[in-house]
Amino acid sequence: MTKVLVAYGSTRGSTREIAGWIGQVLAEQGLEVEVRAAAGMKDVGGYDAVVLGGAVYYGRWHRHARTLVRRCAGQLAQRPVWLFSSGPLQRVDDRDVSPPAGAERARRRVGARENVVFGGCLRADAKGFPAATMAKTAAGDFRDAERVRAWARDIAYDLKAAG
Ligand SMILES: Cc1cc2nc3c(=O)[nH]c(=O)nc-3n(C[C@H](O)[C@H](O)[C@H](O)COP(=O)(O)O)c2cc1C
């Protein structure tokens, strides 16, 4: 059975939740799935395909996602890979927003099939600086779960078509 890793770089948990939604759809579609934090991972050799996502902070793709690509570039280049970012604190679809430079570099480096941007989430009670200050004006959940799930269904379709 095709085994898929869904790895994420997330500081406040909303990108982890997106990874969970993706994992759920892939599992519903009959794929074997592991959803894991990208932090600390050094090997993706046990998986047939990888979905890797990261939050965007200060215009940069999450460092845990970037580190996984750096550590596992060779293995990733040999597998089908899909990338996503989650960030903008506004409703987005792919036409509006370019992925952060780090995700675009990763796409080129490993030959990822797609590199999409989903809206992000900042809770009104976010703690710490400058998140708490930002939350006063920019808080909200701009994740479009249905769009995420549709993207995951397309991934499942591609993987199952490839056998
Ligand atoms: C301090 C801070 C800086 C941020 N910078 C950006 C940014 O440059 N671009 C962007 O699209 N989103 C930015 N965001 C929004 C986050 O990407 C968004 O809240 C995301 O969903 C966080 O994911 P996480 O909960 O998995 O950490 C920022 C959020 C915070 C709190």
PDB file of C-alpha atoms and ligand atoms in Angstrom:
ATOM      1  CA  MET A   1       0.000   0.000   0.000  1.00  0.00           C
ATOM      2  CA  THR A   2       1.231   3.510  -0.757  1.00  0.00           C
ATOM      3  CA  LYS A   3       2.542   5.124   2.411  1.00  0.00           C
ATOM      4  CA  VAL A   4       2.341   8.909   2.582  1.00  0.00           C
ATOM      5  CA  LEU A   5       4.060  11.269   4.995  1.00  0.00           C
ATOM      6  CA  VAL A   6       2.268  14.526   5.768  1.00  0.00           C
ATOM      7  CA  ALA A   7       4.881  16.665   7.556  1.00  0.00           C
ATOM      8  CA  TYR A   8       4.397  20.178   8.871  1.00  0.00           C
ATOM      9  CA  GLY A   9       6.243  23.128  10.344  1.00  0.00           C
ATOM     10  CA  SER A  10       3.914  24.941  12.714  1.00  0.00           C
ATOM     11  CA  THR A  11       4.461  27.313  15.630  1.00  0.00           C
ATOM     12  CA  ARG A  12       0.913  27.912  16.868  1.00  0.00           C
ATOM     13  CA  GLY A  13      -0.803  24.765  15.664  1.00  0.00           C
ATOM     14  CA  SER A  14      -2.960  25.895  12.759  1.00  0.00           C
ATOM     15  CA  THR A  15      -0.676  24.421  10.095  1.00  0.00           C
ATOM     16  CA  ARG A  16      -0.581  21.201  12.098  1.00  0.00           C
ATOM     17  CA  GLU A  17      -4.366  21.123  11.860  1.00  0.00           C
ATOM     18  CA  ILE A  18      -4.232  21.630   8.091  1.00  0.00           C
ATOM     19  CA  ALA A  19      -1.815  18.691   7.893  1.00  0.00           C
ATOM     20  CA  GLY A  20      -4.325  16.676   9.906  1.00  0.00           C
ATOM     21  CA  TRP A  21      -7.150  17.495   7.476  1.00  0.00           C
ATOM     22  CA  ILE A  22      -4.944  16.408   4.573  1.00  0.00           C
ATOM     23  CA  GLY A  23      -4.009  13.202   6.366  1.00  0.00           C
ATOM     24  CA  GLN A  24      -7.639  12.430   7.078  1.00  0.00           C
ATOM     25  CA  VAL A  25      -8.630  12.767   3.414  1.00  0.00           C
ATOM     26  CA  LEU A  26      -5.708  10.637   2.236  1.00  0.00           C
ATOM     27  CA  ALA A  27      -6.644   7.937   4.756  1.00  0.00           C
ATOM     28  CA  GLU A  28     -10.307   8.080   3.690  1.00  0.00           C
ATOM     29  CA  GLN A  29      -9.089   7.524   0.151  1.00  0.00           C
ATOM     30  CA  GLY A  30      -7.407   4.292   1.236  1.00  0.00           C
ATOM     31  CA  LEU A  31      -3.804   5.451   1.529  1.00  0.00           C
ATOM     32  CA  GLU A  32      -1.597   4.674   4.500  1.00  0.00           C
ATOM     33  CA  VAL A  33      -0.754   8.008   6.146  1.00  0.00           C
ATOM     34  CA  GLU A  34       1.460   9.383   8.887  1.00  0.00           C
ATOM     35  CA  VAL A  35       1.043  13.008   9.955  1.00  0.00           C
ATOM     36  CA  ARG A  36       4.189  14.188  11.730  1.00  0.00           C
ATOM     37  CA  ALA A  37       6.002  17.337  12.784  1.00  0.00           C
ATOM     38  CA  ALA A  38       8.833  18.082  10.352  1.00  0.00           C
ATOM     39  CA  ALA A  39      10.983  19.122  13.324  1.00  0.00           C
ATOM     40  CA  GLY A  40      13.740  16.623  13.935  1.00  0.00           C
ATOM     41  CA  MET A  41      12.961  14.394  10.962  1.00  0.00           C
ATOM     42  CA  LYS A  42      16.086  13.230   9.172  1.00  0.00           C
ATOM     43  CA  ASP A  43      14.813  10.511   6.893  1.00  0.00           C
ATOM     44  CA  VAL A  44      11.813  10.111   4.605  1.00  0.00           C
ATOM     45  CA  GLY A  45      13.021   6.858   3.070  1.00  0.00           C
ATOM     46  CA  GLY A  46      10.159   4.888   4.617  1.00  0.00           C
ATOM     47  CA  TYR A  47       7.517   6.765   2.629  1.00  0.00           C
ATOM     48  CA  ASP A  48       6.410   6.514  -0.986  1.00  0.00           C
ATOM     49  CA  ALA A  49       5.220  10.129  -1.187  1.00  0.00           C
ATOM     50  CA  VAL A  50       5.483  13.271   0.913  1.00  0.00           C
ATOM     51  CA  VAL A  51       3.213  16.256   1.536  1.00  0.00           C
ATOM     52  CA  LEU A  52       5.148  19.001   3.320  1.00  0.00           C
ATOM     53  CA  GLY A  53       3.682  22.220   4.650  1.00  0.00           C
ATOM     54  CA  GLY A  54       4.862  25.170   6.666  1.00  0.00           C
ATOM     55  CA  ALA A  55       3.430  28.299   8.210  1.00  0.00           C
ATOM     56  CA  VAL A  56       4.761  31.620   6.926  1.00  0.00           C
ATOM     57  CA  TYR A  57       6.471  33.945   9.426  1.00  0.00           C
ATOM     58  CA  TYR A  58       8.034  37.244   8.390  1.00  0.00           C
ATOM     59  CA  GLY A  59       7.733  36.237   4.754  1.00  0.00           C
ATOM     60  CA  ARG A  60       9.630  33.016   5.285  1.00  0.00           C
ATOM     61  CA  TRP A  61       8.487  29.425   5.014  1.00  0.00           C
ATOM     62  CA  HIS A  62       8.648  27.732   8.427  1.00  0.00           C
ATOM     63  CA  ARG A  63      12.195  26.738   9.290  1.00  0.00           C
ATOM     64  CA  HIS A  64      11.193  23.178  10.188  1.00  0.00           C
ATOM     65  CA  ALA A  65       9.897  22.686   6.657  1.00  0.00           C
ATOM     66  CA  ARG A  66      13.044  24.243   5.167  1.00  0.00           C
ATOM     67  CA  THR A  67      15.267  22.073   7.348  1.00  0.00           C
ATOM     68  CA  LEU A  68      13.495  18.895   6.314  1.00  0.00           C
ATOM     69  CA  VAL A  69      14.053  19.776   2.668  1.00  0.00           C
ATOM     70  CA  ARG A  70      17.724  20.476   3.304  1.00  0.00           C
ATOM     71  CA  ARG A  71      18.245  17.224   5.197  1.00  0.00           C
ATOM     72  CA  CYS A  72      16.262  14.966   2.898  1.00  0.00           C
ATOM     73  CA  ALA A  73      16.617  16.662  -0.499  1.00  0.00           C
ATOM     74  CA  GLY A  74      17.980  13.537  -2.170  1.00  0.00           C
ATOM     75  CA  GLN A  75      15.197  11.282  -0.922  1.00  0.00           C
ATOM     76  CA  LEU A  76      12.536  13.873  -1.635  1.00  0.00           C
ATOM     77  CA  ALA A  77      13.772  14.276  -5.191  1.00  0.00           C
ATOM     78  CA  GLN A  78      13.116  10.557  -5.730  1.00  0.00           C
ATOM     79  CA  ARG A  79       9.507  10.678  -4.540  1.00  0.00           C
ATOM     80  CA  PRO A  80       6.352  12.540  -5.506  1.00  0.00           C
ATOM     81  CA  VAL A  81       6.200  15.629  -3.278  1.00  0.00           C
ATOM     82  CA  TRP A  82       3.505  18.249  -2.728  1.00  0.00           C
ATOM     83  CA  LEU A  83       4.222  21.489  -0.860  1.00  0.00           C
ATOM     84  CA  PHE A  84       1.966  23.966   0.863  1.00  0.00           C
ATOM     85  CA  SER A  85       2.299  27.143   2.882  1.00  0.00           C
ATOM     86  CA  SER A  86      -0.228  28.599   5.281  1.00  0.00           C
ATOM     87  CA  GLY A  87      -0.020  32.210   6.162  1.00  0.00           C
ATOM     88  CA  PRO A  88      -1.954  35.105   4.851  1.00  0.00           C
ATOM     89  CA  LEU A  89      -4.414  36.442   7.393  1.00  0.00           C
ATOM     90  CA  GLN A  90      -7.009  36.909   4.700  1.00  0.00           C
ATOM     91  CA  ARG A  91      -9.027  34.626   2.466  1.00  0.00           C
ATOM     92  CA  VAL A  92      -6.812  33.498  -0.391  1.00  0.00           C
ATOM     93  CA  ASP A  93      -6.852  31.282  -3.342  1.00  0.00           C
ATOM     94  CA  ASP A  94      -3.848  30.301  -5.393  1.00  0.00           C
ATOM     95  CA  ARG A  95      -4.270  33.072  -7.885  1.00  0.00           C
ATOM     96  CA  ASP A  96      -3.766  35.794  -5.280  1.00  0.00           C
ATOM     97  CA  VAL A  97      -0.637  34.816  -3.412  1.00  0.00           C
ATOM     98  CA  SER A  98       2.800  33.521  -4.338  1.00  0.00           C
ATOM     99  CA  PRO A  99       4.452  30.940  -2.105  1.00  0.00           C
ATOM    100  CA  PRO A 100       7.309  32.219   0.064  1.00  0.00           C
ATOM    101  CA  ALA A 101      10.743  32.078  -1.551  1.00  0.00           C
ATOM    102  CA  GLY A 102      11.846  29.141   0.618  1.00  0.00           C
ATOM    103  CA  ALA A 103       8.941  26.997  -0.560  1.00  0.00           C
ATOM    104  CA  GLU A 104       9.624  27.954  -4.165  1.00  0.00           C
ATOM    105  CA  ARG A 105      13.301  27.010  -3.758  1.00  0.00           C
ATOM    106  CA  ALA A 106      12.193  23.716  -2.219  1.00  0.00           C
ATOM    107  CA  ARG A 107       9.858  23.067  -5.144  1.00  0.00           C
ATOM    108  CA  ARG A 108      12.699  23.510  -7.604  1.00  0.00           C
ATOM    109  CA  ARG A 109      15.163  21.544  -5.529  1.00  0.00           C
ATOM    110  CA  VAL A 110      13.054  18.404  -5.109  1.00  0.00           C
ATOM    111  CA  GLY A 111      10.895  18.733  -8.208  1.00  0.00           C
ATOM    112  CA  ALA A 112       7.678  19.060  -6.191  1.00  0.00           C
ATOM    113  CA  ARG A 113       4.468  18.601  -8.158  1.00  0.00           C
ATOM    114  CA  GLU A 114       2.665  21.516  -6.560  1.00  0.00           C
ATOM    115  CA  ASN A 115       3.343  24.435  -4.270  1.00  0.00           C
ATOM    116  CA  VAL A 116       0.152  26.012  -2.975  1.00  0.00           C
ATOM    117  CA  VAL A 117      -0.756  28.698  -0.452  1.00  0.00           C
ATOM    118  CA  PHE A 118      -3.607  28.379   2.019  1.00  0.00           C
ATOM    119  CA  GLY A 119      -4.910  31.117   4.287  1.00  0.00           C
ATOM    120  CA  GLY A 120      -3.640  31.086   7.856  1.00  0.00           C
ATOM    121  CA  CYS A 121      -5.044  31.531  11.307  1.00  0.00           C
ATOM    122  CA  LEU A 122      -4.173  33.780  14.218  1.00  0.00           C
ATOM    123  CA  ARG A 123      -6.214  33.423  17.374  1.00  0.00           C
ATOM    124  CA  ALA A 124      -7.470  36.558  19.103  1.00  0.00           C
ATOM    125  CA  ASP A 125      -5.850  35.390  22.357  1.00  0.00           C
ATOM    126  CA  ALA A 126      -2.425  34.715  20.777  1.00  0.00           C
ATOM    127  CA  LYS A 127       0.378  35.183  23.277  1.00  0.00           C
ATOM    128  CA  GLY A 128       3.875  36.599  22.843  1.00  0.00           C
ATOM    129  CA  PHE A 129       5.398  39.463  20.912  1.00  0.00           C
ATOM    130  CA  PRO A 130       4.526  40.451  18.248  1.00  0.00           C
ATOM    131  CA  ALA A 131       1.740  37.894  17.816  1.00  0.00           C
ATOM    132  CA  ALA A 132      -0.443  39.388  20.556  1.00  0.00           C
ATOM    133  CA  THR A 133      -0.128  42.873  19.035  1.00  0.00           C
ATOM    134  CA  MET A 134      -0.867  41.566  15.547  1.00  0.00           C
ATOM    135  CA  ALA A 135      -3.873  39.673  16.870  1.00  0.00           C
ATOM    136  CA  LYS A 136      -5.534  42.945  17.932  1.00  0.00           C
ATOM    137  CA  THR A 137      -6.002  43.912  14.294  1.00  0.00           C
ATOM    138  CA  ALA A 138      -5.456  40.774  12.242  1.00  0.00           C
ATOM    139  CA  ALA A 139      -6.896  37.844  14.211  1.00  0.00           C
ATOM    140  CA  GLY A 140      -9.081  35.374  12.402  1.00  0.00           C
ATOM    141  CA  ASP A 141      -9.257  31.934  10.878  1.00  0.00           C
ATOM    142  CA  PHE A 142      -8.721  32.252   7.125  1.00  0.00           C
ATOM    143  CA  ARG A 143      -8.186  28.564   6.465  1.00  0.00           C
ATOM    144  CA  ASP A 144     -10.534  27.130   3.869  1.00  0.00           C
ATOM    145  CA  ALA A 145     -10.937  23.541   5.001  1.00  0.00           C
ATOM    146  CA  GLU A 146     -12.914  22.599   1.900  1.00  0.00           C
ATOM    147  CA  ARG A 147     -10.187  23.902  -0.397  1.00  0.00           C
ATOM    148  CA  VAL A 148      -7.569  22.000   1.613  1.00  0.00           C
ATOM    149  CA  ARG A 149      -9.612  18.814   1.404  1.00  0.00           C
ATOM    150  CA  ALA A 150     -10.168  19.195  -2.330  1.00  0.00           C
ATOM    151  CA  TRP A 151      -6.402  19.586  -2.800  1.00  0.00           C
ATOM    152  CA  ALA A 152      -5.811  16.425  -0.742  1.00  0.00           C
ATOM    153  CA  ARG A 153      -8.371  14.502  -2.810  1.00  0.00           C
ATOM    154  CA  ASP A 154      -6.441  15.449  -5.971  1.00  0.00           C
ATOM    155  CA  ILE A 155      -3.226  14.158  -4.378  1.00  0.00           C
ATOM    156  CA  ALA A 156      -4.925  10.876  -3.498  1.00  0.00           C
ATOM    157  CA  TYR A 157      -6.254  10.609  -7.031  1.00  0.00           C
ATOM    158  CA  ASP A 158      -2.768  11.110  -8.507  1.00  0.00           C
ATOM    159  CA  LEU A 159      -1.179   8.588  -6.158  1.00  0.00           C
ATOM    160  CA  LYS A 160      -3.820   5.961  -6.770  1.00  0.00           C
ATOM    161  CA  ALA A 161      -3.602   6.484 -10.542  1.00  0.00           C
ATOM    162  CA  ALA A 162       0.138   5.873 -10.315  1.00  0.00           C
ATOM    163  CA  GLY A 163      -0.560   2.645  -8.405  1.00  0.00           C
TER     164      GLY A 163
HETATM  165  C1  LIG B   1       4.669  37.177  14.207  1.00  0.00           C
HETATM  166  C2  LIG B   1       3.917  36.705  12.999  1.00  0.00           C
HETATM  167  C3  LIG B   1       4.415  36.959  11.725  1.00  0.00           C
HETATM  168  C4  LIG B   1       3.711  36.526  10.589  1.00  0.00           C
HETATM  169  N1  LIG B   1       4.215  36.787   9.349  1.00  0.00           N
HETATM  170  C5  LIG B   1       3.511  36.381   8.251  1.00  0.00           C
HETATM  171  C6  LIG B   1       3.997  36.666   6.939  1.00  0.00           C
HETATM  172  O1  LIG B   1       5.043  37.259   6.752  1.00  0.00           O
HETATM  173  N2  LIG B   1       3.257  36.243   5.885  1.00  0.00           N
HETATM  174  C7  LIG B   1       2.079  35.581   6.049  1.00  0.00           C
HETATM  175  O2  LIG B   1       1.424  35.238   5.066  1.00  0.00           O
HETATM  176  N3  LIG B   1       1.604  35.278   7.284  1.00  0.00           N
HETATM  177  C8  LIG B   1       2.279  35.680   8.378  1.00  0.00           C
HETATM  178  N4  LIG B   1       1.808  35.400   9.631  1.00  0.00           N
HETATM  179  C9  LIG B   1       0.563  34.638   9.769  1.00  0.00           C
HETATM  180  C10 LIG B   1       0.865  33.168  10.064  1.00  0.00           C
HETATM  181  O3  LIG B   1       1.512  32.568   8.979  1.00  0.00           O
HETATM  182  C11 LIG B   1      -0.437  32.426  10.358  1.00  0.00           C
HETATM  183  O4  LIG B   1      -0.897  32.866  11.600  1.00  0.00           O
HETATM  184  C12 LIG B   1      -0.267  30.929  10.324  1.00  0.00           C
HETATM  185  O5  LIG B   1      -1.525  30.315  10.225  1.00  0.00           O
HETATM  186  C13 LIG B   1       0.494  30.429  11.536  1.00  0.00           C
HETATM  187  O6  LIG B   1       0.635  29.043  11.459  1.00  0.00           O
HETATM  188  P1  LIG B   1       0.862  28.154  12.768  1.00  0.00           P
HETATM  189  O7  LIG B   1      -0.351  28.331  13.649  1.00  0.00           O
HETATM  190  O8  LIG B   1       0.943  26.764  12.235  1.00  0.00           O
HETATM  191  O9  LIG B   1       2.127  28.595  13.406  1.00  0.00           O
HETATM  192  C14 LIG B   1       2.484  35.826  10.754  1.00  0.00           C
HETATM  193  C15 LIG B   1       1.999  35.572  12.043  1.00  0.00           C
HETATM  194  C16 LIG B   1       2.688  36.015  13.162  1.00  0.00           C
HETATM  195  C17 LIG B   1       2.123  35.742  14.521  1.00  0.00           C
END
